[in-house]
């Protein structure tokens, strides 16, 4: 297996607040990695570092062995940001317009979308099972449907790696299942390496091939099995954690923030 | 009744009005969706200072206002970044600065007060061939630029951060957009007046938002509504001897009311 993402001694601070502390992480081609940790532990920051949106204050991020800043083919990196943080829900864009945006960077300036590009948009919408909604306004969809549209937007540029930041936040259990099925297909059939941030310790345990834990800006490699103790979890999370296994009806877990 | 088209000045008013009825809502739609509706208003105050400067040094006032507005639009961007938590401060500061400079320049210049009134409240009688030509050339340029950068503008308007990450040259497109806003304000002010120019940029877009099913439609309806408002407004102002800017804006408000009712009925 080849290494598709490699972080070497990566540290990062916002102004003088240290958020990532000497992170080392290697992800192989084809993996489905779940990145978990409490709010504020630096998960989103780590993802932004991995996609090259933020530059580490020290250390290196390699994608296929190349520094992420030097990756020519940006479209090989797909990114579904943490929902609601920058997008305006009442924006008058149709689903297919939103998905087509994923092609703009790849197309470059001065080029218009071709018929073939719209085919690609339709195909991506079929993959996430949203083709019937292609002419709907994005704001009129449920949270889970919007999330699938944003996944389609990330898919149109034909990424090799897909980063998803808390894609299940605020969506119901049924949509969550659909979402995981889609991700599973993308990982197994389309051979896309997936790195998914989530807040839920339990919900993803049987969905991903590996779990990486974050706490206080550090990575904990002892999280790749679920047999860690209450004490260890409390250490990672910085507060006592209840260890009960109601994870498949975990609506309440989703009600954070 | 007098035939409106027998007057040369009315033909000029319809021509210039036709151009601005396209560019004001075209640019305005992006402004509204980026939550920058106030910017048109601010820039129009600065444009007045440019008009006053034009009178004072004897250049075409529209050109004077374009220069002033472009310079100040970058001032707004700078201030917005340094006061990013209170970005409305920059708008308030630039607006006051524009007004203050306008008043001072006017008190220095010997230009007749009637002239500045044309720019404050808009005018159809005083539009000359140069004005028509300037508004034609600049409107074509603005439409061309928006056509060329349509997809980048759409993405930045929808989600600036995602656009940046996907490799879109956000800063460059923003600079171009800021200049377009500035030019649109300066050109449109000639007919609707400084006080109401931002209304023509914002209200048709706001009406369009009520009924559009996608972004293309948003722009299409905004232009359609503005076109109707400008033509009906100019005709009303001719026959009833009303201010053109006021008539245009009232018509656009009526259209916005109708669009809201249609939305409520759906
Ligand atoms: N743009 C920013 N500027 C300053 N501090 C930030 C910024 N973004 C995040 N932080 C801080 O960095 C820490 C990690 O944030 P984040 O990566 O979003 O965590 P998570 O995604 O795990 O909730 C938090 O304490 C947060 O307040
Ligand atoms: Mg986060």
mmCIF file of N, CA, C and O in Angstrom, chain B residues 72-126:
data_model
loop_
_atom_site.group_PDB
_atom_site.id
_atom_site.type_symbol
_atom_site.label_atom_id
_atom_site.label_comp_id
_atom_site.label_asym_id
_atom_site.label_seq_id
_atom_site.Cartn_x
_atom_site.Cartn_y
_atom_site.Cartn_z
ATOM 1 N N UNK B 72 -12.315 54.991 -3.322
ATOM 2 C CA UNK B 72 -12.907 54.772 -1.998
ATOM 3 C C UNK B 72 -13.333 53.319 -1.801
ATOM 4 O O UNK B 72 -13.335 52.813 -0.685
ATOM 5 N N UNK B 73 -13.661 52.627 -2.894
ATOM 6 C CA UNK B 73 -14.085 51.236 -2.720
ATOM 7 C C UNK B 73 -12.931 50.412 -2.172
ATOM 8 O O UNK B 73 -13.137 49.475 -1.400
ATOM 9 N N UNK B 74 -11.712 50.777 -2.555
ATOM 10 C CA UNK B 74 -10.579 50.054 -1.977
ATOM 11 C C UNK B 74 -10.347 50.492 -0.537
ATOM 12 O O UNK B 74 -9.942 49.689 0.300
ATOM 13 N N UNK B 75 -10.659 51.763 -0.260
ATOM 14 C CA UNK B 75 -10.608 52.228 1.130
ATOM 15 C C UNK B 75 -11.542 51.412 2.007
ATOM 16 O O UNK B 75 -11.190 50.998 3.118
ATOM 17 N N UNK B 76 -12.746 51.134 1.498
ATOM 18 C CA UNK B 76 -13.708 50.338 2.269
ATOM 19 C C UNK B 76 -13.139 48.958 2.556
ATOM 20 O O UNK B 76 -13.192 48.465 3.681
ATOM 21 N N UNK B 77 -12.555 48.349 1.531
ATOM 22 C CA UNK B 77 -11.980 47.006 1.716
ATOM 23 C C UNK B 77 -10.904 47.019 2.798
ATOM 24 O O UNK B 77 -10.872 46.152 3.668
ATOM 25 N N UNK B 78 -10.027 48.040 2.724
ATOM 26 C CA UNK B 78 -8.952 48.131 3.720
ATOM 27 C C UNK B 78 -9.529 48.278 5.121
ATOM 28 O O UNK B 78 -9.157 47.560 6.039
ATOM 29 N N UNK B 79 -10.456 49.227 5.257
ATOM 30 C CA UNK B 79 -11.053 49.464 6.569
ATOM 31 C C UNK B 79 -11.800 48.229 7.059
ATOM 32 O O UNK B 79 -11.772 47.886 8.228
ATOM 33 N N UNK B 80 -12.448 47.547 6.125
ATOM 34 C CA UNK B 80 -13.232 46.382 6.493
ATOM 35 C C UNK B 80 -12.311 45.317 7.086
ATOM 36 O O UNK B 80 -12.681 44.615 8.013
ATOM 37 N N UNK B 81 -11.109 45.221 6.544
ATOM 38 C CA UNK B 81 -10.187 44.224 7.068
ATOM 39 C C UNK B 81 -9.658 44.645 8.437
ATOM 40 O O UNK B 81 -9.509 43.813 9.328
ATOM 41 N N UNK B 82 -9.384 45.945 8.614
ATOM 42 C CA UNK B 82 -8.801 46.328 9.900
ATOM 43 C C UNK B 82 -9.857 46.403 11.004
ATOM 44 O O UNK B 82 -9.534 46.311 12.178
ATOM 45 N N UNK B 83 -11.118 46.580 10.642
ATOM 46 C CA UNK B 83 -12.198 46.561 11.647
ATOM 47 C C UNK B 83 -13.093 45.361 11.412
ATOM 48 O O UNK B 83 -14.305 45.477 11.415
ATOM 49 N N UNK B 84 -12.469 44.163 11.171
ATOM 50 C CA UNK B 84 -13.300 43.110 10.609
ATOM 51 C C UNK B 84 -14.438 42.674 11.519
ATOM 52 O O UNK B 84 -15.413 42.126 11.071
ATOM 53 N N UNK B 85 -14.317 42.960 12.805
ATOM 54 C CA UNK B 85 -15.424 42.602 13.685
ATOM 55 C C UNK B 85 -16.575 43.591 13.591
ATOM 56 O O UNK B 85 -17.685 43.315 13.986
ATOM 57 N N UNK B 86 -16.263 44.788 13.116
ATOM 58 C CA UNK B 86 -17.307 45.804 12.993
ATOM 59 C C UNK B 86 -17.270 46.321 11.566
ATOM 60 O O UNK B 86 -17.010 47.501 11.334
ATOM 61 N N UNK B 87 -17.510 45.422 10.607
ATOM 62 C CA UNK B 87 -17.254 45.820 9.231
ATOM 63 C C UNK B 87 -18.165 46.958 8.798
ATOM 64 O O UNK B 87 -17.854 47.679 7.869
ATOM 65 N N UNK B 88 -19.283 47.162 9.497
ATOM 66 C CA UNK B 88 -20.169 48.264 9.091
ATOM 67 C C UNK B 88 -19.537 49.620 9.399
ATOM 68 O O UNK B 88 -19.942 50.634 8.854
ATOM 69 N N UNK B 89 -18.532 49.631 10.285
ATOM 70 C CA UNK B 89 -17.842 50.894 10.575
ATOM 71 C C UNK B 89 -17.241 51.472 9.294
ATOM 72 O O UNK B 89 -17.378 52.657 9.005
ATOM 73 N N UNK B 90 -16.608 50.602 8.513
ATOM 74 C CA UNK B 90 -15.920 51.095 7.326
ATOM 75 C C UNK B 90 -16.911 51.768 6.395
ATOM 76 O O UNK B 90 -16.628 52.816 5.814
ATOM 77 N N UNK B 91 -18.091 51.174 6.302
ATOM 78 C CA UNK B 91 -19.105 51.725 5.414
ATOM 79 C C UNK B 91 -19.569 53.092 5.920
ATOM 80 O O UNK B 91 -19.674 54.053 5.157
ATOM 81 N N UNK B 92 -19.779 53.178 7.229
ATOM 82 C CA UNK B 92 -20.230 54.454 7.803
ATOM 83 C C UNK B 92 -19.156 55.528 7.644
ATOM 84 O O UNK B 92 -19.452 56.680 7.307
ATOM 85 N N UNK B 93 -17.904 55.150 7.869
ATOM 86 C CA UNK B 93 -16.812 56.127 7.791
ATOM 87 C C UNK B 93 -16.664 56.655 6.365
ATOM 88 O O UNK B 93 -16.590 57.867 6.135
ATOM 89 N N UNK B 94 -16.658 55.730 5.405
ATOM 90 C CA UNK B 94 -16.456 56.164 4.021
ATOM 91 C C UNK B 94 -17.634 57.007 3.545
ATOM 92 O O UNK B 94 -17.472 58.000 2.831
ATOM 93 N N UNK B 95 -18.834 56.657 3.991
ATOM 94 C CA UNK B 95 -20.013 57.421 3.603
ATOM 95 C C UNK B 95 -19.907 58.859 4.110
ATOM 96 O O UNK B 95 -20.128 59.821 3.369
ATOM 97 N N UNK B 96 -19.530 59.006 5.373
ATOM 98 C CA UNK B 96 -19.397 60.358 5.926
ATOM 99 C C UNK B 96 -18.286 61.122 5.231
ATOM 100 O O UNK B 96 -18.444 62.313 4.928
ATOM 101 N N UNK B 97 -17.185 60.451 4.982
ATOM 102 C CA UNK B 97 -16.067 61.114 4.315
ATOM 103 C C UNK B 97 -16.513 61.612 2.946
ATOM 104 O O UNK B 97 -16.232 62.763 2.563
ATOM 105 N N UNK B 98 -17.235 60.774 2.217
ATOM 106 C CA UNK B 98 -17.700 61.158 0.886
ATOM 107 C C UNK B 98 -18.583 62.387 0.948
ATOM 108 O O UNK B 98 -18.410 63.356 0.197
ATOM 109 N N UNK B 99 -19.516 62.377 1.874
ATOM 110 C CA UNK B 99 -20.457 63.480 2.020
ATOM 111 C C UNK B 99 -19.717 64.765 2.396
ATOM 112 O O UNK B 99 -19.975 65.830 1.830
ATOM 113 N N UNK B 100 -18.788 64.643 3.344
ATOM 114 C CA UNK B 100 -18.055 65.823 3.806
ATOM 115 C C UNK B 100 -17.256 66.443 2.666
ATOM 116 O O UNK B 100 -17.285 67.665 2.450
ATOM 117 N N UNK B 101 -16.573 65.577 1.921
ATOM 118 C CA UNK B 101 -15.772 66.093 0.813
ATOM 119 C C UNK B 101 -16.679 66.717 -0.250
ATOM 120 O O UNK B 101 -16.388 67.789 -0.800
ATOM 121 N N UNK B 102 -17.814 66.075 -0.507
ATOM 122 C CA UNK B 102 -18.746 66.604 -1.506
ATOM 123 C C UNK B 102 -19.192 68.012 -1.117
ATOM 124 O O UNK B 102 -19.181 68.939 -1.938
ATOM 125 N N UNK B 103 -19.559 68.178 0.140
ATOM 126 C CA UNK B 103 -20.074 69.468 0.589
ATOM 127 C C UNK B 103 -18.996 70.540 0.489
ATOM 128 O O UNK B 103 -19.236 71.662 0.029
ATOM 129 N N UNK B 104 -17.781 70.179 0.899
ATOM 130 C CA UNK B 104 -16.684 71.155 0.841
ATOM 131 C C UNK B 104 -16.369 71.547 -0.598
ATOM 132 O O UNK B 104 -16.278 72.728 -0.943
ATOM 133 N N UNK B 105 -16.259 70.538 -1.468
ATOM 134 C CA UNK B 105 -15.938 70.831 -2.865
ATOM 135 C C UNK B 105 -17.015 71.685 -3.502
ATOM 136 O O UNK B 105 -16.732 72.592 -4.285
ATOM 137 N N UNK B 106 -18.266 71.411 -3.139
ATOM 138 C CA UNK B 106 -19.366 72.186 -3.714
ATOM 139 C C UNK B 106 -19.313 73.630 -3.260
ATOM 140 O O UNK B 106 -19.566 74.548 -4.035
ATOM 141 N N UNK B 107 -18.960 73.825 -2.000
ATOM 142 C CA UNK B 107 -18.907 75.202 -1.519
ATOM 143 C C UNK B 107 -17.732 75.949 -2.155
ATOM 144 O O UNK B 107 -17.742 77.170 -2.240
ATOM 145 N N UNK B 108 -16.730 75.224 -2.613
ATOM 146 C CA UNK B 108 -15.615 75.865 -3.306
ATOM 147 C C UNK B 108 -15.947 76.187 -4.751
ATOM 148 O O UNK B 108 -15.487 77.176 -5.308
ATOM 149 N N UNK B 109 -16.743 75.305 -5.382
ATOM 150 C CA UNK B 109 -16.959 75.470 -6.815
ATOM 151 C C UNK B 109 -18.071 76.459 -7.071
ATOM 152 O O UNK B 109 -18.966 76.661 -6.260
ATOM 153 N N UNK B 110 -18.013 77.083 -8.262
ATOM 154 C CA UNK B 110 -19.036 78.066 -8.578
ATOM 155 C C UNK B 110 -20.158 77.447 -9.409
ATOM 156 O O UNK B 110 -21.053 78.136 -9.838
ATOM 157 N N UNK B 111 -20.041 76.111 -9.639
ATOM 158 C CA UNK B 111 -21.055 75.427 -10.440
ATOM 159 C C UNK B 111 -22.438 75.669 -9.867
ATOM 160 O O UNK B 111 -22.630 75.779 -8.664
ATOM 161 N N UNK B 112 -23.424 75.769 -10.744
ATOM 162 C CA UNK B 112 -24.746 76.124 -10.258
ATOM 163 C C UNK B 112 -25.325 74.980 -9.430
ATOM 164 O O UNK B 112 -25.129 73.815 -9.756
ATOM 165 N N UNK B 113 -26.021 75.304 -8.363
ATOM 166 C CA UNK B 113 -26.584 74.273 -7.497
ATOM 167 C C UNK B 113 -27.557 73.357 -8.239
ATOM 168 O O UNK B 113 -27.727 72.206 -7.868
ATOM 169 N N UNK B 114 -28.162 73.870 -9.310
ATOM 170 C CA UNK B 114 -29.112 73.040 -10.055
ATOM 171 C C UNK B 114 -28.414 71.811 -10.601
ATOM 172 O O UNK B 114 -28.971 70.718 -10.631
ATOM 173 N N UNK B 115 -27.138 71.998 -11.005
ATOM 174 C CA UNK B 115 -26.414 70.873 -11.558
ATOM 175 C C UNK B 115 -26.241 69.739 -10.564
ATOM 176 O O UNK B 115 -26.450 68.583 -10.894
ATOM 177 N N UNK B 116 -25.877 70.111 -9.347
ATOM 178 C CA UNK B 116 -25.657 69.054 -8.367
ATOM 179 C C UNK B 116 -26.978 68.388 -8.004
ATOM 180 O O UNK B 116 -27.042 67.198 -7.725
ATOM 181 N N UNK B 117 -28.076 69.142 -8.079
ATOM 182 C CA UNK B 117 -29.386 68.550 -7.805
ATOM 183 C C UNK B 117 -29.673 67.416 -8.788
ATOM 184 O O UNK B 117 -30.271 66.408 -8.426
ATOM 185 N N UNK B 118 -29.221 67.595 -10.046
ATOM 186 C CA UNK B 118 -29.427 66.529 -11.030
ATOM 187 C C UNK B 118 -28.792 65.228 -10.585
ATOM 188 O O UNK B 118 -29.294 64.146 -10.864
ATOM 189 N N UNK B 119 -27.645 65.365 -9.905
ATOM 190 C CA UNK B 119 -26.949 64.152 -9.485
ATOM 191 C C UNK B 119 -27.504 63.604 -8.171
ATOM 192 O O UNK B 119 -27.432 62.423 -7.898
ATOM 193 N N UNK B 120 -28.048 64.492 -7.385
ATOM 194 C CA UNK B 120 -28.642 64.029 -6.121
ATOM 195 C C UNK B 120 -29.937 63.271 -6.367
ATOM 196 O O UNK B 120 -30.169 62.211 -5.803
ATOM 197 N N UNK B 121 -30.800 63.850 -7.195
ATOM 198 C CA UNK B 121 -32.122 63.273 -7.355
ATOM 199 C C UNK B 121 -32.323 62.592 -8.706
ATOM 200 O O UNK B 121 -33.372 62.044 -8.974
ATOM 201 N N UNK B 122 -31.311 62.662 -9.550
ATOM 202 C CA UNK B 122 -31.447 62.072 -10.866
ATOM 203 C C UNK B 122 -32.148 63.032 -11.800
ATOM 204 O O UNK B 122 -32.841 63.945 -11.366
ATOM 205 N N UNK B 123 -31.907 62.811 -13.085
ATOM 206 C CA UNK B 123 -32.511 63.737 -14.026
ATOM 207 C C UNK B 123 -32.633 63.040 -15.367
ATOM 208 O O UNK B 123 -31.787 62.222 -15.727
ATOM 209 N N UNK B 124 -33.701 63.342 -16.094
ATOM 210 C CA UNK B 124 -33.756 62.806 -17.443
ATOM 211 C C UNK B 124 -33.541 63.891 -18.482
ATOM 212 O O UNK B 124 -33.096 63.619 -19.573
ATOM 213 N N UNK B 125 -33.834 65.119 -18.107
ATOM 214 C CA UNK B 125 -33.722 66.182 -19.106
ATOM 215 C C UNK B 125 -32.264 66.508 -19.398
ATOM 216 O O UNK B 125 -31.909 66.849 -20.509
ATOM 217 N N UNK B 126 -31.421 66.403 -18.376
ATOM 218 C CA UNK B 126 -30.069 66.928 -18.531
ATOM 219 C C UNK B 126 -29.088 65.897 -19.088
ATOM 220 O O UNK B 126 -27.911 66.161 -19.182
#
